[in-house]
Coordinates of C-alpha atoms in Angstrom, one line a residue:
X623 CA 19.2 -14.6 30.5
X624 CA 21.5 -16.7 28.1
X625 CA 22.1 -15.8 25.0
X626 CA 19.9 -18.3 23.1
X627 CA 16.3 -16.3 25.3
X628 CA 17.3 -13.4 24.1
X629 CA 14.5 -12.3 21.9
X630 CA 16.1 -11.0 19.3
X631 CA 17.8 -14.3 18.1
X632 CA 14.3 -15.7 19.3
X633 CA 12.7 -13.2 17.0
X634 CA 15.3 -14.3 13.9
X635 CA 14.9 -18.4 14.7
X636 CA 10.6 -17.9 14.0
X637 CA 12.2 -16.2 11.0
X638 CA 14.5 -18.4 9.9
X639 CA 11.6 -21.4 10.1
X640 CA 8.5 -19.9 8.9
X641 CA 11.3 -18.7 5.8
X642 CA 12.3 -22.8 5.3
X643 CA 8.5 -23.4 4.9
X644 CA 8.1 -20.9 2.8
X645 CA 9.3 -23.2 -0.4
X646 CA 10.5 -26.8 -1.1
X647 CA 11.6 -28.1 2.2
X648 CA 15.4 -29.0 1.1
X649 CA 18.9 -28.0 2.1
X650 CA 19.5 -25.7 -0.7
X651 CA 16.0 -24.2 -1.0
X652 CA 16.0 -23.5 2.9
X653 CA 19.5 -21.6 2.2
X654 CA 19.1 -19.5 -0.7
X655 CA 15.7 -18.3 1.7
X656 CA 18.0 -17.4 4.7
X657 CA 20.2 -15.3 2.8
X658 CA 17.9 -12.8 2.6
X659 CA 18.4 -13.2 7.0
X660 CA 21.8 -13.9 6.9
X661 CA 25.0 -12.8 5.6
X662 CA 26.9 -16.6 5.2
X663 CA 24.5 -18.5 5.3
X664 CA 26.1 -21.4 3.9
X665 CA 28.0 -22.1 8.0
X666 CA 24.3 -24.0 8.6
X667 CA 24.2 -26.7 5.6
X668 CA 25.2 -29.1 8.6
X669 CA 21.9 -28.0 10.9
X670 CA 19.8 -27.5 7.9
X671 CA 20.8 -31.2 6.6
X672 CA 19.7 -32.7 10.0
X673 CA 16.8 -31.3 9.2
X674 CA 15.4 -31.7 6.7
X675 CA 17.2 -35.3 7.5
X676 CA 15.2 -35.5 10.8
X677 CA 11.7 -34.5 8.7
X678 CA 10.3 -36.9 6.1
X679 CA 11.0 -39.5 10.0
X680 CA 8.4 -37.4 11.6
X681 CA 11.2 -36.5 14.8
X682 CA 10.3 -33.2 13.8
X683 CA 8.0 -32.1 16.4
X684 CA 5.3 -31.3 13.7
X685 CA 6.4 -29.4 10.7
X686 CA 5.1 -25.6 11.0
X687 CA 6.8 -22.5 12.2
X688 CA 5.8 -22.8 15.7
X689 CA 7.4 -27.0 15.5
X690 CA 10.3 -26.1 13.4
X691 CA 11.4 -23.2 15.4
X692 CA 10.6 -25.2 19.1
X693 CA 13.8 -27.5 17.3
X694 CA 16.0 -25.3 16.3
X695 CA 16.2 -23.3 19.8
X696 CA 16.8 -26.9 21.3
X697 CA 19.6 -27.3 19.2
X698 CA 22.7 -26.8 21.0
X699 CA 25.3 -25.0 18.5
X700 CA 22.3 -23.1 17.5
X701 CA 23.4 -19.6 18.7
X702 CA 27.2 -20.1 17.8
X703 CA 25.9 -21.0 13.7
X704 CA 24.0 -18.6 13.7
X705 CA 26.6 -16.0 15.7
X706 CA 29.2 -16.9 12.6
X707 CA 26.5 -16.4 9.7
X708 CA 25.9 -12.7 10.8
X709 CA 22.7 -11.7 11.3
X710 CA 21.8 -9.2 8.6
X711 CA 21.0 -5.9 10.2
X712 CA 16.7 -5.2 10.8
X713 CA 14.6 -2.8 12.3
X714 CA 15.1 -1.6 15.9
X715 CA 11.4 -3.4 17.1
X716 CA 10.2 -5.7 19.6
X717 CA 10.2 -8.8 19.1
X718 CA 7.1 -11.3 18.4
X719 CA 5.5 -13.0 20.9
X720 CA 3.7 -15.8 19.8
X721 CA 0.3 -16.3 19.1
X722 CA -1.8 -18.5 20.7
X723 CA -4.3 -21.1 18.4
X724 CA -7.9 -19.7 18.3
X725 CA -10.7 -22.5 19.1
X726 CA -11.6 -24.0 15.9
X727 CA -14.8 -22.1 14.6
X728 CA -15.9 -25.3 12.7
X729 CA -18.5 -27.3 14.6
X730 CA -17.0 -30.4 15.7
X731 CA -13.5 -31.5 16.5
X732 CA -11.4 -30.4 13.0
X733 CA -8.6 -32.7 14.4
X734 CA -10.4 -35.6 13.6
X735 CA -11.2 -34.9 10.4
X736 CA -9.3 -37.0 7.8
X737 CA -8.1 -36.5 4.2
X738 CA -11.3 -39.2 3.6
X739 CA -14.0 -36.6 5.9
X740 CA -11.9 -33.4 4.2
X741 CA -12.9 -35.1 0.2
X742 CA -16.4 -35.5 1.0
X743 CA -17.2 -31.7 2.9
X744 CA -15.4 -30.7 -0.1
X745 CA -17.6 -33.0 -2.6
X746 CA -14.6 -35.4 -3.7
X747 CA -12.5 -38.1 -3.4
X748 CA -8.7 -37.9 -1.7
X749 CA -7.1 -39.0 -5.3
X750 CA -8.9 -36.0 -7.1
X751 CA -7.8 -33.6 -4.3
X752 CA -4.6 -34.8 -3.9
X753 CA -4.5 -34.5 -8.3
X754 CA -5.9 -30.4 -7.7
X755 CA -3.7 -30.0 -5.6
X756 CA -1.0 -30.2 -7.9
X757 CA 1.1 -32.9 -6.5
X758 CA 1.0 -34.2 -9.0
X759 CA 2.9 -31.6 -11.4
X760 CA 6.5 -31.1 -12.4
X761 CA 8.0 -29.6 -10.8
X762 CA 6.0 -30.3 -7.9
X763 CA 2.1 -27.1 -7.3
X764 CA 2.9 -25.9 -11.3
X765 CA 0.6 -22.9 -11.9
X766 CA 0.1 -25.0 -15.6
X767 CA -2.0 -28.2 -14.5
X768 CA -5.0 -26.2 -13.3
X769 CA -5.2 -22.6 -13.7
X770 CA -4.5 -20.1 -17.0
X771 CA -1.8 -18.0 -16.3
X772 CA -0.7 -14.2 -17.9
X773 CA 0.5 -11.0 -17.1
X774 CA -1.2 -7.6 -17.3
X775 CA 0.0 -4.3 -17.1
X776 CA -1.0 -2.2 -14.3
X777 CA -2.0 1.4 -15.2
X778 CA 0.6 2.9 -12.9
X779 CA 3.0 0.3 -13.8
X780 CA 4.7 -2.9 -13.6
X781 CA 2.7 -6.2 -14.1
X782 CA 0.2 -8.1 -12.3
X783 CA 0.1 -11.7 -12.4
X784 CA -3.2 -13.5 -13.0
X785 CA -3.7 -16.7 -11.7
X786 CA -6.8 -18.0 -12.3
X787 CA -8.1 -21.3 -11.7
X788 CA -9.5 -23.7 -13.7
X789 CA -13.2 -24.9 -13.6
X790 CA -12.6 -27.6 -11.1
X791 CA -10.5 -26.5 -9.1
X792 CA -12.5 -23.6 -8.9
X793 CA -15.5 -25.3 -7.5
X794 CA -13.0 -26.8 -5.3
X795 CA -11.4 -24.2 -3.9
X796 CA -15.8 -21.9 -3.8
X797 CA -16.2 -25.1 -1.1
X798 CA -13.4 -24.6 1.0
X799 CA -14.5 -20.8 0.6
X800 CA -17.9 -21.3 1.6
X801 CA -17.5 -24.6 4.3
X802 CA -14.3 -23.5 6.1
X803 CA -12.8 -20.0 5.5
X804 CA -16.4 -17.5 5.4
X805 CA -16.7 -19.2 8.9
X806 CA -13.8 -17.8 10.2
X807 CA -13.7 -14.2 12.0
X808 CA -12.1 -11.9 9.9
X809 CA -10.4 -8.6 11.3
X810 CA -13.0 -5.8 12.4
X811 CA -9.8 -3.5 10.3
X812 CA -10.0 -5.5 6.8
X813 CA -13.0 -4.1 4.6
X814 CA -12.1 -6.0 0.9
X815 CA -13.7 -9.2 -0.2
X816 CA -15.7 -9.2 3.2
X817 CA -19.6 -9.9 3.4
X818 CA -20.9 -6.3 5.0
X819 CA -18.1 -4.5 4.2
X820 CA -17.1 -2.2 0.6
X821 CA -15.2 -0.1 0.0
X822 CA -17.7 2.2 0.6
X823 CA -17.5 1.5 4.6
X824 CA -13.2 1.9 4.2
X825 CA -13.9 5.0 2.6
X826 CA -17.0 5.7 4.6
X827 CA -14.5 5.6 8.5
X828 CA -12.1 8.5 6.9
X829 CA -14.6 11.1 5.5
X830 CA -14.1 14.3 6.6
X831 CA -10.3 14.2 8.3
X832 CA -8.2 16.5 8.2
X833 CA -4.7 14.2 7.4
X834 CA -4.6 11.0 5.0
X835 CA -2.0 8.8 5.0
X836 CA -2.3 5.9 2.1
X837 CA -0.1 2.8 2.0
X838 CA 0.3 0.4 -0.8
X839 CA 1.5 -2.8 -0.3
X840 CA 3.5 -4.8 -3.4
X841 CA 2.3 -7.7 -4.5
X842 CA 0.5 -8.9 -1.6
X843 CA -1.0 -12.2 -3.2
X844 CA 2.7 -13.2 -3.7
X845 CA 4.2 -12.6 -0.5
X846 CA 2.1 -15.1 1.5
X847 CA 3.4 -17.9 0.9
X848 CA 2.9 -22.0 1.6
X849 CA 4.3 -21.1 5.4
X850 CA 1.7 -18.8 6.0
X851 CA -1.4 -19.7 4.4
X852 CA -0.4 -23.0 6.2
X853 CA -0.3 -21.8 9.4
X854 CA -3.9 -20.0 9.4
X855 CA -5.3 -23.5 8.8
X856 CA -3.5 -25.4 11.6
X857 CA -4.4 -22.3 13.2
X858 CA -8.5 -23.5 13.0
X859 CA -7.9 -26.3 14.3
X860 CA -6.8 -29.2 11.2
X861 CA -4.4 -32.0 11.5
X862 CA -1.1 -31.2 9.6
X863 CA -1.9 -33.6 6.5
X864 CA -4.9 -32.4 6.3
X865 CA -3.7 -28.8 6.1
X866 CA -1.3 -29.1 4.2
X867 CA -3.7 -30.7 1.5
X868 CA -5.5 -27.4 1.6
X869 CA -2.9 -25.3 1.8
X870 CA -1.8 -27.0 -1.8
X871 CA -5.3 -26.6 -3.4
X872 CA -5.4 -22.7 -2.3
X873 CA -1.4 -22.4 -3.4
X874 CA 0.1 -22.4 -6.3
X875 CA 3.7 -21.8 -8.3
X876 CA 4.4 -20.3 -11.7
X877 CA 7.6 -21.2 -13.9
X878 CA 6.4 -20.3 -17.0
X879 CA 4.7 -17.0 -16.9
X880 CA 7.2 -14.8 -14.3
X881 CA 6.9 -11.1 -13.3
X882 CA 10.1 -9.1 -14.9
X883 CA 11.1 -7.7 -11.2
X884 CA 13.3 -9.7 -9.6
X885 CA 11.8 -10.0 -5.6
X886 CA 8.5 -11.1 -7.5
X887 CA 10.1 -13.9 -9.8
X888 CA 11.8 -14.3 -6.8
X889 CA 8.2 -15.1 -4.8
X890 CA 6.0 -16.5 -8.1
X891 CA 8.8 -19.4 -7.8
X892 CA 7.9 -20.6 -4.5
X893 CA 4.0 -21.7 -4.1
X894 CA 2.0 -18.8 -3.0
X895 CA -1.9 -17.7 -3.0
X896 CA -2.9 -16.6 -6.6
X897 CA -4.4 -14.0 -7.9
X898 CA -8.2 -14.8 -9.1
X899 CA -8.5 -18.0 -6.9
X900 CA -12.0 -17.2 -4.5
X901 CA -10.2 -18.7 -2.0
X902 CA -7.4 -15.9 -1.6
X903 CA -8.6 -12.6 -0.6
X904 CA -9.8 -14.2 2.7
X905 CA -7.0 -16.1 2.9
X906 CA -4.7 -13.2 2.9
X907 CA -7.3 -10.9 5.5
X908 CA -6.7 -13.2 7.8
X909 CA -2.8 -14.0 7.2
X910 CA -3.2 -9.6 7.8
X911 CA -4.8 -10.2 10.8
X912 CA -1.9 -9.5 13.6
X913 CA -0.7 -6.5 10.8
X914 CA -3.8 -5.0 11.9
X915 CA -3.9 -5.0 15.5
X916 CA -0.6 -4.1 15.5
X917 CA -1.8 -0.7 13.3
X918 CA -4.5 -0.8 14.5
X919 CA -2.9 -0.3 17.9
X920 CA -0.4 2.0 16.9
X921 CA -2.9 4.3 15.2
X922 CA -5.1 4.5 18.5
X923 CA -2.6 5.4 20.4
X924 CA -2.1 8.7 18.6
X925 CA -5.4 9.4 18.0
X926 CA -5.9 8.4 14.6
X927 CA -7.9 6.3 12.8
X928 CA -7.0 2.8 11.0
X929 CA -8.1 0.3 8.4
X930 CA -7.3 -1.6 5.4
X931 CA -9.2 -3.0 2.1
X932 CA -7.1 -6.2 0.2
X933 CA -3.7 -3.9 -0.1
X934 CA -4.2 -0.9 1.0
X935 CA -4.2 1.2 3.9
X936 CA -5.2 4.2 5.7
X937 CA -4.6 5.9 8.2
X938 CA -6.2 9.5 8.8
X939 CA -6.3 12.3 11.7
X940 CA -9.2 15.4 12.6
X941 CA -5.9 17.6 13.9
X942 CA -4.7 19.6 11.2
X943 CA -1.6 20.1 12.4
X944 CA -1.3 16.5 12.4
X945 CA 0.8 15.7 8.8
X946 CA 4.2 16.5 10.7
X947 CA 3.6 13.6 13.4
X948 CA 2.3 11.2 9.7
X949 CA 5.2 11.7 7.8
X950 CA 7.0 10.8 11.4
X951 CA 5.5 8.0 11.7
X952 CA 6.1 6.4 8.0
X953 CA 9.4 4.7 9.9
X954 CA 7.4 3.3 12.4
X955 CA 5.5 2.2 10.0
X956 CA 7.3 0.2 7.7
X957 CA 9.0 -1.8 10.5
X958 CA 5.9 -3.1 11.2
X959 CA 4.6 -3.8 7.5
X960 CA 8.4 -5.6 7.1
X961 CA 8.4 -7.4 10.6
X962 CA 5.1 -8.4 9.3
X963 CA 5.9 -10.4 6.3
X964 CA 4.8 -7.3 4.0
X965 CA 6.7 -4.6 1.2
X966 CA 5.7 -1.1 1.4
X967 CA 5.4 0.0 -2.7
X968 CA 7.8 3.8 -1.7
X969 CA 6.0 5.1 -4.8
X970 CA 2.1 4.3 -4.0
X971 CA 2.4 6.6 -0.3
X972 CA 0.7 9.5 -0.1
X973 CA -0.5 12.1 2.9
X974 CA -2.8 14.6 1.7
X975 CA -4.6 17.8 3.4
X976 CA -8.0 18.8 3.2
X977 CA -7.4 21.7 0.5
X978 CA -6.5 18.3 -1.9
X979 CA -8.6 16.1 -3.2
X980 CA -9.2 12.6 -0.6
X981 CA -8.8 9.6 -3.0
X982 CA -9.5 6.2 -0.8
X983 CA -10.6 3.5 -3.9
X984 CA -11.7 5.9 -6.3
X985 CA -14.1 7.5 -3.8
X986 CA -13.2 11.6 -2.8
X987 CA -13.4 11.7 1.1
X988 CA -12.7 15.2 2.1
X989 CA -16.8 16.1 3.0
X990 CA -19.0 13.3 1.8
X991 CA -18.8 10.2 0.0
X992 CA -18.4 11.3 -3.6
X993 CA -17.3 10.0 -6.9
X994 CA -14.1 12.3 -7.9
X995 CA -14.7 14.5 -11.4
X996 CA -12.5 11.9 -14.1
X997 CA -14.4 9.2 -13.1
X998 CA -17.8 10.9 -12.9
X999 CA -17.0 12.1 -16.5
X1000 CA -15.9 8.9 -17.8
X1001 CA -19.5 7.5 -16.5
X1002 CA -21.0 9.7 -18.5
X1003 CA -19.6 9.4 -21.3
X1004 CA -19.5 5.5 -21.4
X1005 CA -23.7 5.8 -20.9
X1006 CA -24.4 8.6 -23.5
X1007 CA -22.8 6.3 -26.3
X1008 CA -25.0 3.4 -25.3
X1009 CA -27.7 5.5 -25.6
X1010 CA -26.6 6.7 -29.0
X1011 CA -25.6 2.9 -30.0
X1012 CA -22.4 3.8 -30.4
X1013 CA -20.5 1.5 -27.9
X1014 CA -20.2 -2.2 -29.0
X1015 CA -16.5 -3.5 -30.7
X1016 CA -16.8 -6.3 -32.9
X1017 CA -15.4 -9.1 -29.7
X1018 CA -17.2 -6.5 -26.9
X1019 CA -20.0 -7.9 -24.7
X1020 CA -23.5 -8.0 -25.8
X1021 CA -26.0 -4.5 -25.0
X1022 CA -27.7 -6.2 -22.1
X1023 CA -24.4 -7.6 -20.4
X1024 CA -23.3 -3.8 -21.0
X1025 CA -25.9 -2.4 -19.9
X1026 CA -26.5 -4.2 -16.6
X1027 CA -22.9 -3.5 -16.3
X1028 CA -24.0 0.1 -16.5
X1029 CA -26.5 -0.3 -14.4
X1030 CA -24.0 -1.4 -10.9
X1031 CA -21.7 1.3 -11.6
X1032 CA -24.7 3.9 -11.2
X1033 CA -26.4 2.0 -8.4
X1034 CA -22.5 2.0 -6.9
X1035 CA -22.9 6.0 -7.2
X1036 CA -26.4 6.0 -6.3
X1037 CA -25.1 5.4 -2.7
X1038 CA -22.0 8.2 -3.2
X1039 CA -24.1 11.1 -4.7
X1040 CA -27.5 10.4 -5.2
X1041 CA -28.4 13.3 -6.8
X1042 CA -25.5 12.9 -9.4
X1043 CA -26.6 9.2 -9.7
X1044 CA -30.4 10.8 -10.5
X1045 CA -28.2 13.3 -13.8
X1046 CA -26.9 10.1 -15.5
X1047 CA -30.3 7.5 -15.5
X1048 CA -32.0 9.1 -18.1
X1049 CA -29.0 7.3 -20.3
X1050 CA -30.4 4.1 -20.2
X1051 CA -33.7 4.8 -20.8
X1052 CA -34.6 4.6 -25.0
X1053 CA -33.8 7.0 -27.2
X1054 CA -37.1 8.7 -28.6
X1055 CA -36.7 9.3 -32.9
X1056 CA -38.0 12.4 -34.3
X1057 CA -40.6 12.0 -36.3

């Protein structure tokens, strides 16, 4: 086996190709992103300049991760350049194997679908799609043109970047969701934003577990960049030009409302999934499919259960003595998550036994599905204020809107605990005044 054929080097090249396509395809941007993998990325500048010069003339096999990886591996000087650039140490995990593209779930031949046919499918025309994609914005893909952006403070600390598409783009994204994404199978372990599944089905898997390990992923949507989204559309069988346009319509970049955290700030500057777009959860679920497969397999090998709701990962065991094994598994789980391109919020990792309240997405799962005491008391107080007519603020929702919201929350509680829901339903009835 030659040096260029070693699994570790091939895996590093795969990661470099993925990083190269995660933002602007220019030498400076690529070398900056490669600095996370290499100590001296500037030694690769000649190779990167050649790579960028050849791409517009279509001399690369195809401008996606697989094609770029093959082009890099074909360069005779690559192994020596990487050795001199000094790869940064990372988790010792098996090299990734290329994922075979699944047959397209769409009827007809997607490879024959051009920009004009895509526009017809989405009820638009090619020129409008180009405009909505952000390609006319300066800087390219800037969110200011088609998104309403704001930074929202999280209750647990930190900031959440909300990027809500304006009406026309939201309509197009809705058609992409219904006409394309909803027709692609999703992982059995994913329960968030999947028809027929919910936080309820996610929590039910772990009811009665002796030990429950919960892991939150950091910057869920920001971490899913252009290259990862493009790969999903290419896997569906779309030609490169169509896949690129679909990716542009489903991603954006942020240059105004930037998070304070350094890493989140860097990711926001490159094209990423916007939190607030109807397409983002569906794409994120499909990007995380291989993460689900690996974590499910790891859990099954130990006799544990696994499920995921968006960025909330849960593993559980019925074995009372499994706490030490779950805790010992954390470095391996972190390595898998990092290898799949995600980061763990270590401050939100939790391991709870049956003597503690086991809470998954706000649902208590110790012995049966239930709402925790704090959530029940808050709902009861809101219903009582509604009955007394004290709920409405000057700029708040109307009474009818509030009634609908509270009715929905009661329906949710009824699925968890019908008896507790029945005790609160009286608060929605008109209050009889004494004669």
